[in-house]
Amino acid sequence: MNENERQVKQITLKSEDFSKWYLELIRKAELADYAPVKGMMIIRPYGYAIWENIQRLLDGRFKASGHVNAYFPLFIPESYLQKEAAHVKGFAPEVAWVTHGGSEELEERLAVRPTSEAIIGPTYSKWIKSYRDLPVLINQWANVVRWEKVTRPFLRTTEFLWQEGHTCHESYEDAQAETLRILGIYKEFVETELAIPVLAGRKSDREKFAGAEMTYAIEALMSDGKALQMGTSHNLGQHFAKVFNIRYEDRNQALQYVWQTSWGVSTRLIGAVVMAHGDDSGLVFPPNIAPTQVVIVPIAIGNWKETVLPVAREAEAALAAKGVRVSLDAREEFTPGWKFAEYEMRGVPLRLEIGPRDVKQGQAVLVRRDSRAKEPAPLAGLAEKVPAVLADIQTSLFRRALEFREANTREAGDFEGFKEAMEAKRGFIVSPWCGDEACEDKIKEETMATIRVIALDQPADKAPGLCVCCGRAGKTVAHFARAY
Ligand SMILES: [Zn+2]
């Protein structure tokens, strides 16, 4: 480590340049690095540890709701992808093709999966014969490739990691119930574990998944006032069942097409955590998904190795025994001050400082990353105190994000007001919409805002009011925003 690297790594202030702050932070906090192929991303161990926590917490929820994991191939024959017209049209501009195996040209091009409906559908048509085979509730953890023109680490990359669920049901109602069940799991997961409040609702027709009957999504507001789609759940109807001939014998011995759903969240969630909670000093990780929840920094003064270090080791062991993800940084080549700044930048939720004076007093000093509040705590009770503080940080981060969203959600009664609000303040604008795509297009053209969701909980007691764009009667109330 040279002298230069010992300096606290300076990052651009978030308040000065959000986009630059995000890109610098991703690299300096060692979440990800750029790859030789443009638009691809190397996820470093610190970033991957977050993905592992997300996987573990989400996979537990999938299993608890009856889903199982499987794995399908990376390559899809071109003829399979061509079968569903809307699907292929939607994905064609982004597909990467394999044309050669070694030096031999392939008879049929192979798509690198942009999503797996076209490989899973034909497989299901072999597996499903009877209503007794339903429902099929399969998820896979995988990578997909979409050849994107404009990319940004975690938010939009050519290759990304995700999970994709693909289910089959006996009826439309069952498929719809599954679509909404997963939307509910996503919302609960993101709010509980990532501490990010989300709106759950359906997409307009122009924003829906290629080949879906109906797309639902969870949407969050990032701290720069732009919205981010955090996950989608699609009711596929029978579109794919018909093209891939997925049929079953129903309870009256009649042949029926199955009803399908698909749903996914991706490594984009990591970008969301960075943008929703980070500040001028760097990352702020919610404890539930933080790779390291607590860092212990011994203050190296005098004979600290004999006095402070054993006490710090004891605290580390006591916290680890409680299941806390804790690390002790006893490196001598870095000053405590350097370490404080480094772990703040890396978003570690809680820091424990222990110096010679603290040892004499039988205490450690707890410093929270979210509020920077400092408080002494008796060493004897650390194993009880620390998990309670971590839980409080988790709920405080959620509350802060929710207050931000509420402060940045506005109503606009007319188009002039809409344009002004979107220009000056961004955030969500809640307005009645007539349901006409012409209005949706005009709004996008003039304000760069799109319909993020049509919230599930629409006001039931009154009519939506007049469309913010054309002034005709509104059909629904929609949440508009500029989005990533
Ligand atoms: Zn309208």
Short mmCIF file of C-alpha atoms and ligand atoms in Angstrom, two decimals:
data_model
loop_
_atom_site.label_atom_id
_atom_site.label_comp_id
_atom_site.label_asym_id
_atom_site.label_seq_id
_atom_site.Cartn_x
_atom_site.Cartn_y
_atom_site.Cartn_z
CA MET A 1 0.00 0.00 0.00
CA ASN A 2 1.66 3.29 -1.04
CA GLU A 3 1.39 6.64 0.70
CA ASN A 4 -1.20 7.86 -1.78
CA GLU A 5 -3.62 5.05 -1.03
CA ARG A 6 -3.36 5.68 2.68
CA GLN A 7 -5.16 8.96 2.21
CA VAL A 8 -8.86 8.86 2.76
CA LYS A 9 -10.39 8.24 -0.63
CA GLN A 10 -12.10 11.43 -1.67
CA ILE A 11 -15.41 11.14 -3.44
CA THR A 12 -17.49 13.74 -5.23
CA LEU A 13 -20.25 15.09 -2.99
CA LYS A 14 -23.63 13.60 -3.69
CA SER A 15 -25.22 17.01 -3.32
CA GLU A 16 -22.92 18.40 -6.04
CA ASP A 17 -23.13 15.76 -8.77
CA PHE A 18 -25.32 12.73 -8.09
CA SER A 19 -24.33 10.76 -11.16
CA LYS A 20 -20.59 11.28 -10.65
CA TRP A 21 -20.96 10.49 -6.93
CA TYR A 22 -22.68 7.20 -7.77
CA LEU A 23 -20.06 6.07 -10.30
CA GLU A 24 -17.12 7.01 -8.07
CA LEU A 25 -18.63 5.40 -5.02
CA ILE A 26 -19.29 2.08 -6.77
CA ARG A 27 -15.60 1.84 -7.61
CA LYS A 28 -14.00 3.35 -4.51
CA ALA A 29 -16.12 1.30 -2.13
CA GLU A 30 -15.09 -1.72 -4.23
CA LEU A 31 -18.61 -2.86 -5.11
CA ALA A 32 -17.85 -3.25 -8.81
CA ASP A 33 -15.27 -2.57 -11.50
CA TYR A 34 -15.43 -2.00 -15.23
CA ALA A 35 -14.81 -4.92 -17.61
CA PRO A 36 -12.99 -5.05 -20.98
CA VAL A 37 -16.32 -5.33 -22.85
CA LYS A 38 -18.24 -2.08 -22.67
CA GLY A 39 -21.38 -2.23 -20.55
CA MET A 40 -20.32 -5.30 -18.61
CA MET A 41 -19.46 -5.22 -14.95
CA ILE A 42 -17.19 -7.08 -12.57
CA ILE A 43 -18.93 -7.51 -9.23
CA ARG A 44 -16.23 -7.39 -6.55
CA PRO A 45 -16.43 -9.45 -3.33
CA TYR A 46 -17.89 -6.56 -1.29
CA GLY A 47 -20.66 -6.06 -3.85
CA TYR A 48 -21.21 -9.78 -4.33
CA ALA A 49 -21.63 -10.26 -0.57
CA ILE A 50 -24.68 -7.98 -0.77
CA TRP A 51 -26.06 -10.06 -3.64
CA GLU A 52 -25.55 -13.21 -1.56
CA ASN A 53 -27.52 -11.67 1.30
CA ILE A 54 -30.29 -10.61 -1.09
CA GLN A 55 -30.37 -14.13 -2.57
CA ARG A 56 -30.52 -15.82 0.82
CA LEU A 57 -33.30 -13.58 2.15
CA LEU A 58 -35.39 -13.72 -1.01
CA ASP A 59 -34.85 -17.42 -1.68
CA GLY A 60 -36.13 -18.20 1.83
CA ARG A 61 -39.34 -16.32 1.01
CA PHE A 62 -39.76 -18.17 -2.32
CA LYS A 63 -39.28 -21.55 -0.65
CA ALA A 64 -41.67 -20.68 2.17
CA SER A 65 -44.36 -19.87 -0.43
CA GLY A 66 -43.97 -23.25 -2.17
CA HIS A 67 -41.48 -22.43 -4.95
CA VAL A 68 -38.50 -24.59 -5.93
CA ASN A 69 -35.31 -23.78 -7.85
CA ALA A 70 -34.12 -25.25 -11.15
CA TYR A 71 -31.67 -24.27 -13.87
CA PHE A 72 -32.29 -23.86 -17.61
CA PRO A 73 -29.71 -23.43 -20.42
CA LEU A 74 -28.02 -20.14 -21.35
CA PHE A 75 -28.60 -20.58 -25.12
CA ILE A 76 -31.98 -20.47 -26.84
CA PRO A 77 -32.43 -21.63 -30.48
CA GLU A 78 -33.51 -18.73 -32.70
CA SER A 79 -36.65 -20.59 -33.82
CA TYR A 80 -37.83 -20.83 -30.19
CA LEU A 81 -37.39 -17.12 -29.59
CA GLN A 82 -39.27 -16.30 -32.83
CA LYS A 83 -42.45 -18.07 -31.78
CA GLU A 84 -44.07 -15.38 -29.64
CA ALA A 85 -44.28 -12.32 -31.90
CA ALA A 86 -44.53 -9.57 -29.27
CA HIS A 87 -41.83 -11.21 -27.18
CA VAL A 88 -39.29 -11.39 -30.01
CA LYS A 89 -40.13 -7.86 -31.19
CA GLY A 90 -39.57 -6.53 -27.68
CA PHE A 91 -36.23 -8.22 -27.19
CA ALA A 92 -34.78 -8.34 -30.74
CA PRO A 93 -32.72 -5.13 -30.48
CA GLU A 94 -30.99 -6.40 -27.32
CA VAL A 95 -30.21 -10.03 -28.14
CA ALA A 96 -26.62 -11.29 -28.36
CA TRP A 97 -26.22 -14.13 -30.87
CA VAL A 98 -23.90 -17.12 -30.98
CA THR A 99 -23.16 -17.96 -34.61
CA HIS A 100 -20.13 -20.24 -34.36
CA GLY A 101 -19.08 -23.26 -32.29
CA GLY A 102 -15.31 -23.15 -32.52
CA SER A 103 -14.62 -22.48 -36.21
CA GLU A 104 -17.82 -24.07 -37.48
CA GLU A 105 -20.79 -21.96 -38.35
CA LEU A 106 -23.94 -23.17 -36.60
CA GLU A 107 -26.95 -24.25 -38.66
CA GLU A 108 -29.20 -22.21 -36.40
CA ARG A 109 -28.17 -19.11 -34.48
CA LEU A 110 -28.42 -19.34 -30.69
CA ALA A 111 -29.64 -16.44 -28.58
CA VAL A 112 -27.88 -15.76 -25.30
CA ARG A 113 -30.98 -15.66 -23.07
CA PRO A 114 -32.34 -12.13 -22.51
CA THR A 115 -34.99 -13.88 -20.33
CA SER A 116 -36.05 -17.53 -20.34
CA GLU A 117 -39.72 -17.77 -21.35
CA ALA A 118 -38.78 -19.22 -24.77
CA ILE A 119 -36.66 -22.03 -23.35
CA ILE A 120 -38.83 -22.82 -20.34
CA GLY A 121 -42.12 -22.89 -22.31
CA PRO A 122 -41.14 -25.84 -24.59
CA THR A 123 -39.78 -27.69 -21.55
CA TYR A 124 -43.04 -27.22 -19.65
CA SER A 125 -44.99 -28.57 -22.66
CA LYS A 126 -43.11 -31.86 -22.16
CA TRP A 127 -43.50 -31.93 -18.38
CA ILE A 128 -47.12 -30.93 -17.94
CA LYS A 129 -49.80 -33.46 -18.89
CA SER A 130 -52.55 -33.27 -16.30
CA TYR A 131 -54.13 -30.89 -13.80
CA ARG A 132 -52.33 -33.06 -11.21
CA ASP A 133 -49.03 -31.57 -12.50
CA LEU A 134 -50.21 -28.04 -11.64
CA PRO A 135 -49.29 -25.62 -10.31
CA VAL A 136 -45.66 -25.59 -11.44
CA LEU A 137 -43.82 -23.11 -9.23
CA ILE A 138 -40.20 -22.90 -10.45
CA ASN A 139 -37.60 -20.19 -9.96
CA GLN A 140 -34.07 -19.95 -11.32
CA TRP A 141 -31.10 -17.87 -10.20
CA ALA A 142 -29.17 -17.01 -13.35
CA ASN A 143 -27.47 -14.43 -15.54
CA VAL A 144 -29.04 -12.87 -18.63
CA VAL A 145 -27.65 -10.70 -21.43
CA ARG A 146 -29.32 -7.66 -23.00
CA TRP A 147 -27.19 -5.60 -25.37
CA GLU A 148 -27.80 -2.17 -23.88
CA LYS A 149 -26.62 1.05 -25.53
CA VAL A 150 -26.38 3.16 -22.38
CA THR A 151 -25.17 1.35 -19.29
CA ARG A 152 -24.46 2.15 -15.66
CA PRO A 153 -23.08 -0.30 -13.05
CA PHE A 154 -25.85 -2.29 -11.35
CA LEU A 155 -28.66 -0.16 -12.82
CA ARG A 156 -28.34 -1.21 -16.45
CA THR A 157 -25.61 -3.59 -17.57
CA THR A 158 -25.27 -5.81 -20.62
CA GLU A 159 -25.04 -8.91 -18.43
CA PHE A 160 -26.76 -8.99 -15.08
CA LEU A 161 -27.66 -11.49 -12.38
CA TRP A 162 -31.25 -12.08 -11.40
CA GLN A 163 -33.86 -14.55 -10.43
CA GLU A 164 -36.72 -15.39 -12.76
CA GLY A 165 -39.78 -17.28 -11.62
CA HIS A 166 -41.89 -19.18 -14.19
CA THR A 167 -45.15 -20.67 -13.01
CA CYS A 168 -48.10 -22.52 -14.59
CA HIS A 169 -51.66 -22.68 -13.29
CA GLU A 170 -55.06 -24.16 -14.04
CA SER A 171 -56.94 -20.88 -14.32
CA TYR A 172 -56.56 -17.20 -15.02
CA GLU A 173 -57.55 -16.50 -11.42
CA ASP A 174 -54.80 -18.75 -10.06
CA ALA A 175 -52.20 -17.09 -12.30
CA GLN A 176 -53.41 -13.64 -11.27
CA ALA A 177 -53.26 -14.61 -7.58
CA GLU A 178 -49.66 -15.82 -8.07
CA THR A 179 -48.70 -12.61 -9.91
CA LEU A 180 -49.97 -10.52 -7.01
CA ARG A 181 -48.57 -12.89 -4.35
CA ILE A 182 -45.07 -12.40 -5.78
CA LEU A 183 -45.58 -8.64 -6.07
CA GLY A 184 -46.45 -8.70 -2.36
CA ILE A 185 -43.36 -10.76 -1.52
CA TYR A 186 -41.16 -8.32 -3.46
CA LYS A 187 -42.67 -5.32 -1.69
CA GLU A 188 -42.32 -6.87 1.76
CA PHE A 189 -38.75 -8.02 1.00
CA VAL A 190 -37.53 -4.65 -0.32
CA GLU A 191 -39.17 -2.68 2.48
CA THR A 192 -38.04 -5.04 5.27
CA GLU A 193 -34.54 -5.96 4.15
CA LEU A 194 -33.43 -3.08 1.89
CA ALA A 195 -35.31 -0.45 3.92
CA ILE A 196 -36.66 1.12 0.72
CA PRO A 197 -40.38 1.99 0.56
CA VAL A 198 -41.98 0.98 -2.73
CA LEU A 199 -45.21 1.62 -4.61
CA ALA A 200 -46.86 -1.53 -5.92
CA GLY A 201 -49.06 -1.29 -8.98
CA ARG A 202 -49.62 -2.21 -12.58
CA LYS A 203 -47.87 -0.86 -15.66
CA SER A 204 -49.61 0.84 -18.54
CA ASP A 205 -49.85 -1.21 -21.77
CA ARG A 206 -46.92 0.60 -23.37
CA GLU A 207 -44.65 -0.13 -20.39
CA LYS A 208 -45.57 -3.79 -19.98
CA PHE A 209 -43.33 -6.81 -20.59
CA ALA A 210 -43.12 -8.05 -24.20
CA GLY A 211 -45.68 -10.85 -24.42
CA ALA A 212 -47.41 -10.28 -21.09
CA GLU A 213 -51.13 -9.87 -20.48
CA MET A 214 -50.44 -7.56 -17.56
CA THR A 215 -47.25 -6.35 -15.86
CA TYR A 216 -47.07 -5.32 -12.22
CA ALA A 217 -44.07 -3.60 -10.65
CA ILE A 218 -42.66 -2.13 -7.49
CA GLU A 219 -41.20 1.35 -7.92
CA ALA A 220 -39.07 3.38 -5.53
CA LEU A 221 -37.90 6.98 -5.44
CA MET A 222 -34.12 7.45 -5.38
CA SER A 223 -32.64 10.35 -3.44
CA ASP A 224 -32.10 12.42 -6.62
CA GLY A 225 -35.85 12.37 -7.23
CA LYS A 226 -35.80 9.83 -10.07
CA ALA A 227 -37.79 6.61 -9.87
CA LEU A 228 -36.33 3.14 -10.15
CA GLN A 229 -38.22 -0.01 -11.11
CA MET A 230 -37.16 -2.56 -8.50
CA GLY A 231 -38.93 -5.70 -9.67
CA THR A 232 -41.68 -6.92 -11.98
CA SER A 233 -44.33 -9.64 -11.88
CA HIS A 234 -46.16 -10.57 -15.08
CA ASN A 235 -49.41 -12.34 -15.70
CA LEU A 236 -48.59 -13.97 -19.06
CA GLY A 237 -52.11 -15.23 -19.70
CA GLN A 238 -52.02 -18.05 -22.28
CA HIS A 239 -49.80 -16.29 -24.87
CA PHE A 240 -46.76 -18.50 -24.32
CA ALA A 241 -48.84 -21.60 -23.55
CA LYS A 242 -50.42 -21.33 -27.02
CA VAL A 243 -47.19 -20.85 -28.97
CA PHE A 244 -45.30 -23.53 -27.02
CA ASN A 245 -48.31 -25.84 -26.76
CA ILE A 246 -48.34 -26.18 -22.97
CA ARG A 247 -51.56 -28.12 -22.40
CA TYR A 248 -53.00 -30.24 -19.66
CA GLU A 249 -55.98 -32.52 -19.23
CA ASP A 250 -58.36 -30.75 -16.87
CA ARG A 251 -60.62 -32.25 -14.21
CA ASN A 252 -63.21 -33.11 -16.91
CA GLN A 253 -60.68 -34.79 -19.23
CA ALA A 254 -60.67 -31.82 -21.61
CA LEU A 255 -57.41 -30.40 -22.99
CA GLN A 256 -56.68 -26.85 -21.80
CA TYR A 257 -53.82 -24.40 -22.16
CA VAL A 258 -52.11 -23.50 -18.88
CA TRP A 259 -52.08 -19.98 -17.46
CA GLN A 260 -48.59 -18.60 -16.75
CA THR A 261 -46.69 -16.01 -14.77
CA SER A 262 -43.08 -14.83 -14.75
CA TRP A 263 -41.33 -12.47 -12.34
CA GLY A 264 -37.87 -11.18 -11.48
CA VAL A 265 -35.55 -8.94 -9.52
CA SER A 266 -31.91 -8.36 -10.37
CA THR A 267 -28.55 -6.97 -9.23
CA ARG A 268 -30.16 -3.60 -9.93
CA LEU A 269 -31.35 -3.81 -6.31
CA ILE A 270 -27.75 -3.15 -5.20
CA GLY A 271 -27.74 0.10 -7.19
CA ALA A 272 -31.04 0.99 -5.54
CA VAL A 273 -29.57 0.58 -2.06
CA VAL A 274 -26.65 2.83 -3.01
CA MET A 275 -28.91 5.56 -4.44
CA ALA A 276 -31.68 5.40 -1.85
CA HIS A 277 -29.54 5.57 1.30
CA GLY A 278 -26.05 6.87 0.42
CA ASP A 279 -24.83 10.33 1.46
CA ASP A 280 -21.90 12.72 0.94
CA SER A 281 -19.60 10.44 2.97
CA GLY A 282 -20.44 7.36 0.95
CA LEU A 283 -22.57 4.25 1.25
CA VAL A 284 -25.12 3.66 4.00
CA PHE A 285 -26.10 0.00 4.11
CA PRO A 286 -29.20 -1.30 5.89
CA PRO A 287 -27.89 -3.79 8.51
CA ASN A 288 -30.01 -6.67 7.17
CA ILE A 289 -28.03 -6.83 3.92
CA ALA A 290 -24.73 -5.18 4.92
CA PRO A 291 -21.77 -7.53 4.28
CA THR A 292 -20.23 -6.26 7.54
CA GLN A 293 -22.73 -5.00 10.11
CA VAL A 294 -20.24 -3.91 12.77
CA VAL A 295 -16.57 -2.96 12.54
CA ILE A 296 -14.48 -2.81 15.70
CA VAL A 297 -11.66 -0.26 15.58
CA PRO A 298 -9.19 -0.50 18.48
CA ILE A 299 -7.46 2.79 19.27
CA ALA A 300 -3.75 2.05 19.02
CA ILE A 301 -2.10 4.02 21.81
CA GLY A 302 0.70 2.92 24.14
CA ASN A 303 0.64 -0.77 25.02
CA TRP A 304 -2.74 -1.23 23.24
CA LYS A 305 -1.84 -4.73 22.12
CA GLU A 306 -1.78 -5.88 25.73
CA THR A 307 -4.71 -3.79 26.98
CA VAL A 308 -7.12 -2.90 24.16
CA LEU A 309 -6.67 -5.69 21.62
CA PRO A 310 -7.72 -8.62 23.89
CA VAL A 311 -10.85 -6.72 24.89
CA ALA A 312 -11.64 -5.95 21.23
CA ARG A 313 -11.19 -9.63 20.35
CA GLU A 314 -13.55 -10.63 23.15
CA ALA A 315 -16.18 -8.16 21.89
CA GLU A 316 -15.77 -9.54 18.36
CA ALA A 317 -16.30 -13.12 19.57
CA ALA A 318 -19.32 -12.19 21.69
CA LEU A 319 -21.00 -10.42 18.73
CA ALA A 320 -20.15 -13.20 16.27
CA ALA A 321 -21.70 -15.71 18.65
CA LYS A 322 -24.93 -13.68 18.45
CA GLY A 323 -24.91 -13.99 14.65
CA VAL A 324 -23.72 -10.42 14.04
CA ARG A 325 -21.54 -10.00 10.93
CA VAL A 326 -18.60 -8.34 12.69
CA SER A 327 -14.99 -7.62 11.76
CA LEU A 328 -12.08 -6.34 13.81
CA ASP A 329 -9.62 -4.05 12.05
CA ALA A 330 -6.37 -4.25 14.04
CA ARG A 331 -4.12 -3.23 11.14
CA GLU A 332 -1.30 -0.98 12.34
CA GLU A 333 -0.49 0.71 9.04
CA PHE A 334 -3.71 2.74 9.13
CA THR A 335 -4.69 5.34 11.72
CA PRO A 336 -8.04 5.10 13.52
CA GLY A 337 -9.10 8.30 11.73
CA TRP A 338 -8.40 6.75 8.34
CA LYS A 339 -10.35 3.67 9.30
CA PHE A 340 -13.34 5.71 10.50
CA ALA A 341 -13.59 7.47 7.12
CA GLU A 342 -12.97 4.25 5.17
CA TYR A 343 -15.77 2.31 6.89
CA GLU A 344 -18.11 5.26 6.65
CA MET A 345 -17.46 5.36 2.91
CA ARG A 346 -18.12 1.60 2.74
CA GLY A 347 -21.42 2.02 4.55
CA VAL A 348 -20.80 -0.24 7.57
CA PRO A 349 -23.88 0.43 9.74
CA LEU A 350 -22.18 0.49 13.15
CA ARG A 351 -18.64 1.20 14.39
CA LEU A 352 -17.28 0.19 17.80
CA GLU A 353 -14.33 2.21 19.04
CA ILE A 354 -12.34 0.84 21.96
CA GLY A 355 -9.37 2.77 23.43
CA PRO A 356 -7.30 2.40 26.63
CA ARG A 357 -9.60 4.76 28.54
CA ASP A 358 -12.69 2.80 27.41
CA VAL A 359 -11.11 -0.43 28.61
CA LYS A 360 -10.55 1.13 32.06
CA GLN A 361 -14.19 2.20 32.16
CA GLY A 362 -15.43 -1.17 30.86
CA GLN A 363 -17.09 0.36 27.80
CA ALA A 364 -16.97 0.78 24.03
CA VAL A 365 -18.13 3.76 21.99
CA LEU A 366 -20.86 2.99 19.44
CA VAL A 367 -21.04 5.22 16.36
CA ARG A 368 -24.02 4.87 13.99
CA ARG A 369 -23.46 5.35 10.27
CA ASP A 370 -27.00 6.63 9.61
CA SER A 371 -27.13 9.45 12.18
CA ARG A 372 -23.44 9.56 13.24
CA ALA A 373 -24.76 9.50 16.83
CA LYS A 374 -22.17 8.38 19.38
CA GLU A 375 -22.92 6.64 22.61
CA PRO A 376 -20.90 4.68 25.18
CA ALA A 377 -22.09 1.16 25.96
CA PRO A 378 -20.90 -1.25 28.67
CA LEU A 379 -18.72 -4.05 27.28
CA ALA A 380 -20.58 -6.59 29.38
CA GLY A 381 -23.89 -5.94 27.61
CA LEU A 382 -22.65 -5.51 24.00
CA ALA A 383 -24.10 -8.79 22.72
CA GLU A 384 -27.60 -7.56 23.64
CA LYS A 385 -27.12 -3.86 22.88
CA VAL A 386 -25.63 -4.13 19.38
CA PRO A 387 -28.41 -6.20 17.72
CA ALA A 388 -30.94 -3.74 19.15
CA VAL A 389 -29.05 -0.76 17.70
CA LEU A 390 -28.77 -2.52 14.31
CA ALA A 391 -32.53 -3.12 14.30
CA ASP A 392 -33.09 0.55 15.10
CA ILE A 393 -30.81 1.62 12.23
CA GLN A 394 -32.78 -0.63 9.88
CA THR A 395 -36.13 0.96 10.79
CA SER A 396 -34.68 4.49 10.88
CA LEU A 397 -33.39 4.13 7.31
CA PHE A 398 -36.79 2.96 6.12
CA ARG A 399 -38.53 5.84 7.90
CA ARG A 400 -36.11 8.37 6.44
CA ALA A 401 -36.63 7.04 2.91
CA LEU A 402 -40.41 7.05 3.40
CA GLU A 403 -40.39 10.65 4.64
CA PHE A 404 -38.30 11.60 1.60
CA ARG A 405 -40.77 9.94 -0.75
CA GLU A 406 -43.75 11.57 0.92
CA ALA A 407 -42.07 14.98 0.75
CA ASN A 408 -41.39 14.38 -2.95
CA THR A 409 -44.80 13.13 -4.03
CA ARG A 410 -47.01 15.87 -5.43
CA GLU A 411 -50.38 16.20 -7.06
CA ALA A 412 -50.78 18.15 -10.27
CA GLY A 413 -54.21 19.29 -11.43
CA ASP A 414 -53.22 20.56 -14.88
CA PHE A 415 -50.47 20.06 -17.42
CA GLU A 416 -48.73 23.40 -16.73
CA GLY A 417 -48.48 22.54 -13.05
CA PHE A 418 -47.26 19.07 -13.96
CA LYS A 419 -44.49 20.42 -16.20
CA GLU A 420 -43.38 22.97 -13.62
CA ALA A 421 -43.23 20.41 -10.80
CA MET A 422 -41.32 17.89 -12.92
CA GLU A 423 -38.84 20.53 -14.04
CA ALA A 424 -38.23 22.08 -10.64
CA LYS A 425 -38.49 19.23 -8.17
CA ARG A 426 -38.81 15.84 -9.89
CA GLY A 427 -40.18 13.15 -7.54
CA PHE A 428 -43.52 11.40 -8.07
CA ILE A 429 -46.44 13.31 -9.51
CA VAL A 430 -49.83 11.76 -8.85
CA SER A 431 -52.42 12.67 -11.47
CA PRO A 432 -55.57 11.37 -13.10
CA TRP A 433 -55.02 9.81 -16.53
CA CYS A 434 -57.62 9.13 -19.23
CA GLY A 435 -55.98 5.84 -20.29
CA ASP A 436 -55.12 7.15 -23.77
CA GLU A 437 -51.59 6.38 -25.00
CA ALA A 438 -51.51 9.69 -26.85
CA CYS A 439 -51.53 11.51 -23.50
CA GLU A 440 -48.90 9.16 -22.11
CA ASP A 441 -46.68 9.91 -25.14
CA LYS A 442 -47.21 13.65 -24.93
CA ILE A 443 -46.33 13.70 -21.24
CA LYS A 444 -43.16 11.71 -21.92
CA GLU A 445 -42.17 13.92 -24.83
CA GLU A 446 -42.62 17.19 -22.98
CA THR A 447 -41.47 16.24 -19.47
CA MET A 448 -39.45 13.00 -19.83
CA ALA A 449 -41.77 11.52 -17.20
CA THR A 450 -43.47 8.16 -17.67
CA ILE A 451 -46.20 6.32 -15.83
CA ARG A 452 -44.28 4.34 -13.22
CA VAL A 453 -47.27 2.56 -11.75
CA ILE A 454 -51.00 2.69 -11.54
CA ALA A 455 -51.14 1.98 -7.82
CA LEU A 456 -53.06 -1.05 -6.60
CA ASP A 457 -54.83 0.99 -3.94
CA GLN A 458 -56.80 3.43 -6.09
CA PRO A 459 -59.18 5.76 -4.25
CA ALA A 460 -62.38 3.69 -4.35
CA ASP A 461 -64.76 6.32 -3.04
CA LYS A 462 -64.45 8.93 -5.78
CA ALA A 463 -63.85 9.32 -9.51
CA PRO A 464 -60.21 9.95 -10.49
CA GLY A 465 -60.85 13.50 -11.78
CA LEU A 466 -59.81 14.98 -15.12
CA CYS A 467 -56.80 13.72 -17.13
CA VAL A 468 -53.82 15.94 -16.37
CA CYS A 469 -52.90 16.06 -20.05
CA CYS A 470 -56.11 16.33 -22.10
CA GLY A 471 -58.71 17.34 -19.52
CA ARG A 472 -61.11 14.52 -20.38
CA ALA A 473 -62.48 12.24 -17.66
CA GLY A 474 -59.69 10.25 -16.00
CA LYS A 475 -59.89 6.45 -15.84
CA THR A 476 -57.25 5.96 -13.16
CA VAL A 477 -54.83 7.84 -10.98
CA ALA A 478 -51.21 7.23 -12.02
CA HIS A 479 -47.79 7.89 -10.47
CA PHE A 480 -45.55 9.68 -12.96
CA ALA A 481 -41.81 10.25 -12.64
CA ARG A 482 -38.57 10.46 -14.57
CA ALA A 483 -36.92 7.11 -14.22
CA TYR A 484 -33.65 5.23 -14.52
ZN ZN B 1 -55.73 12.25 -21.46
#
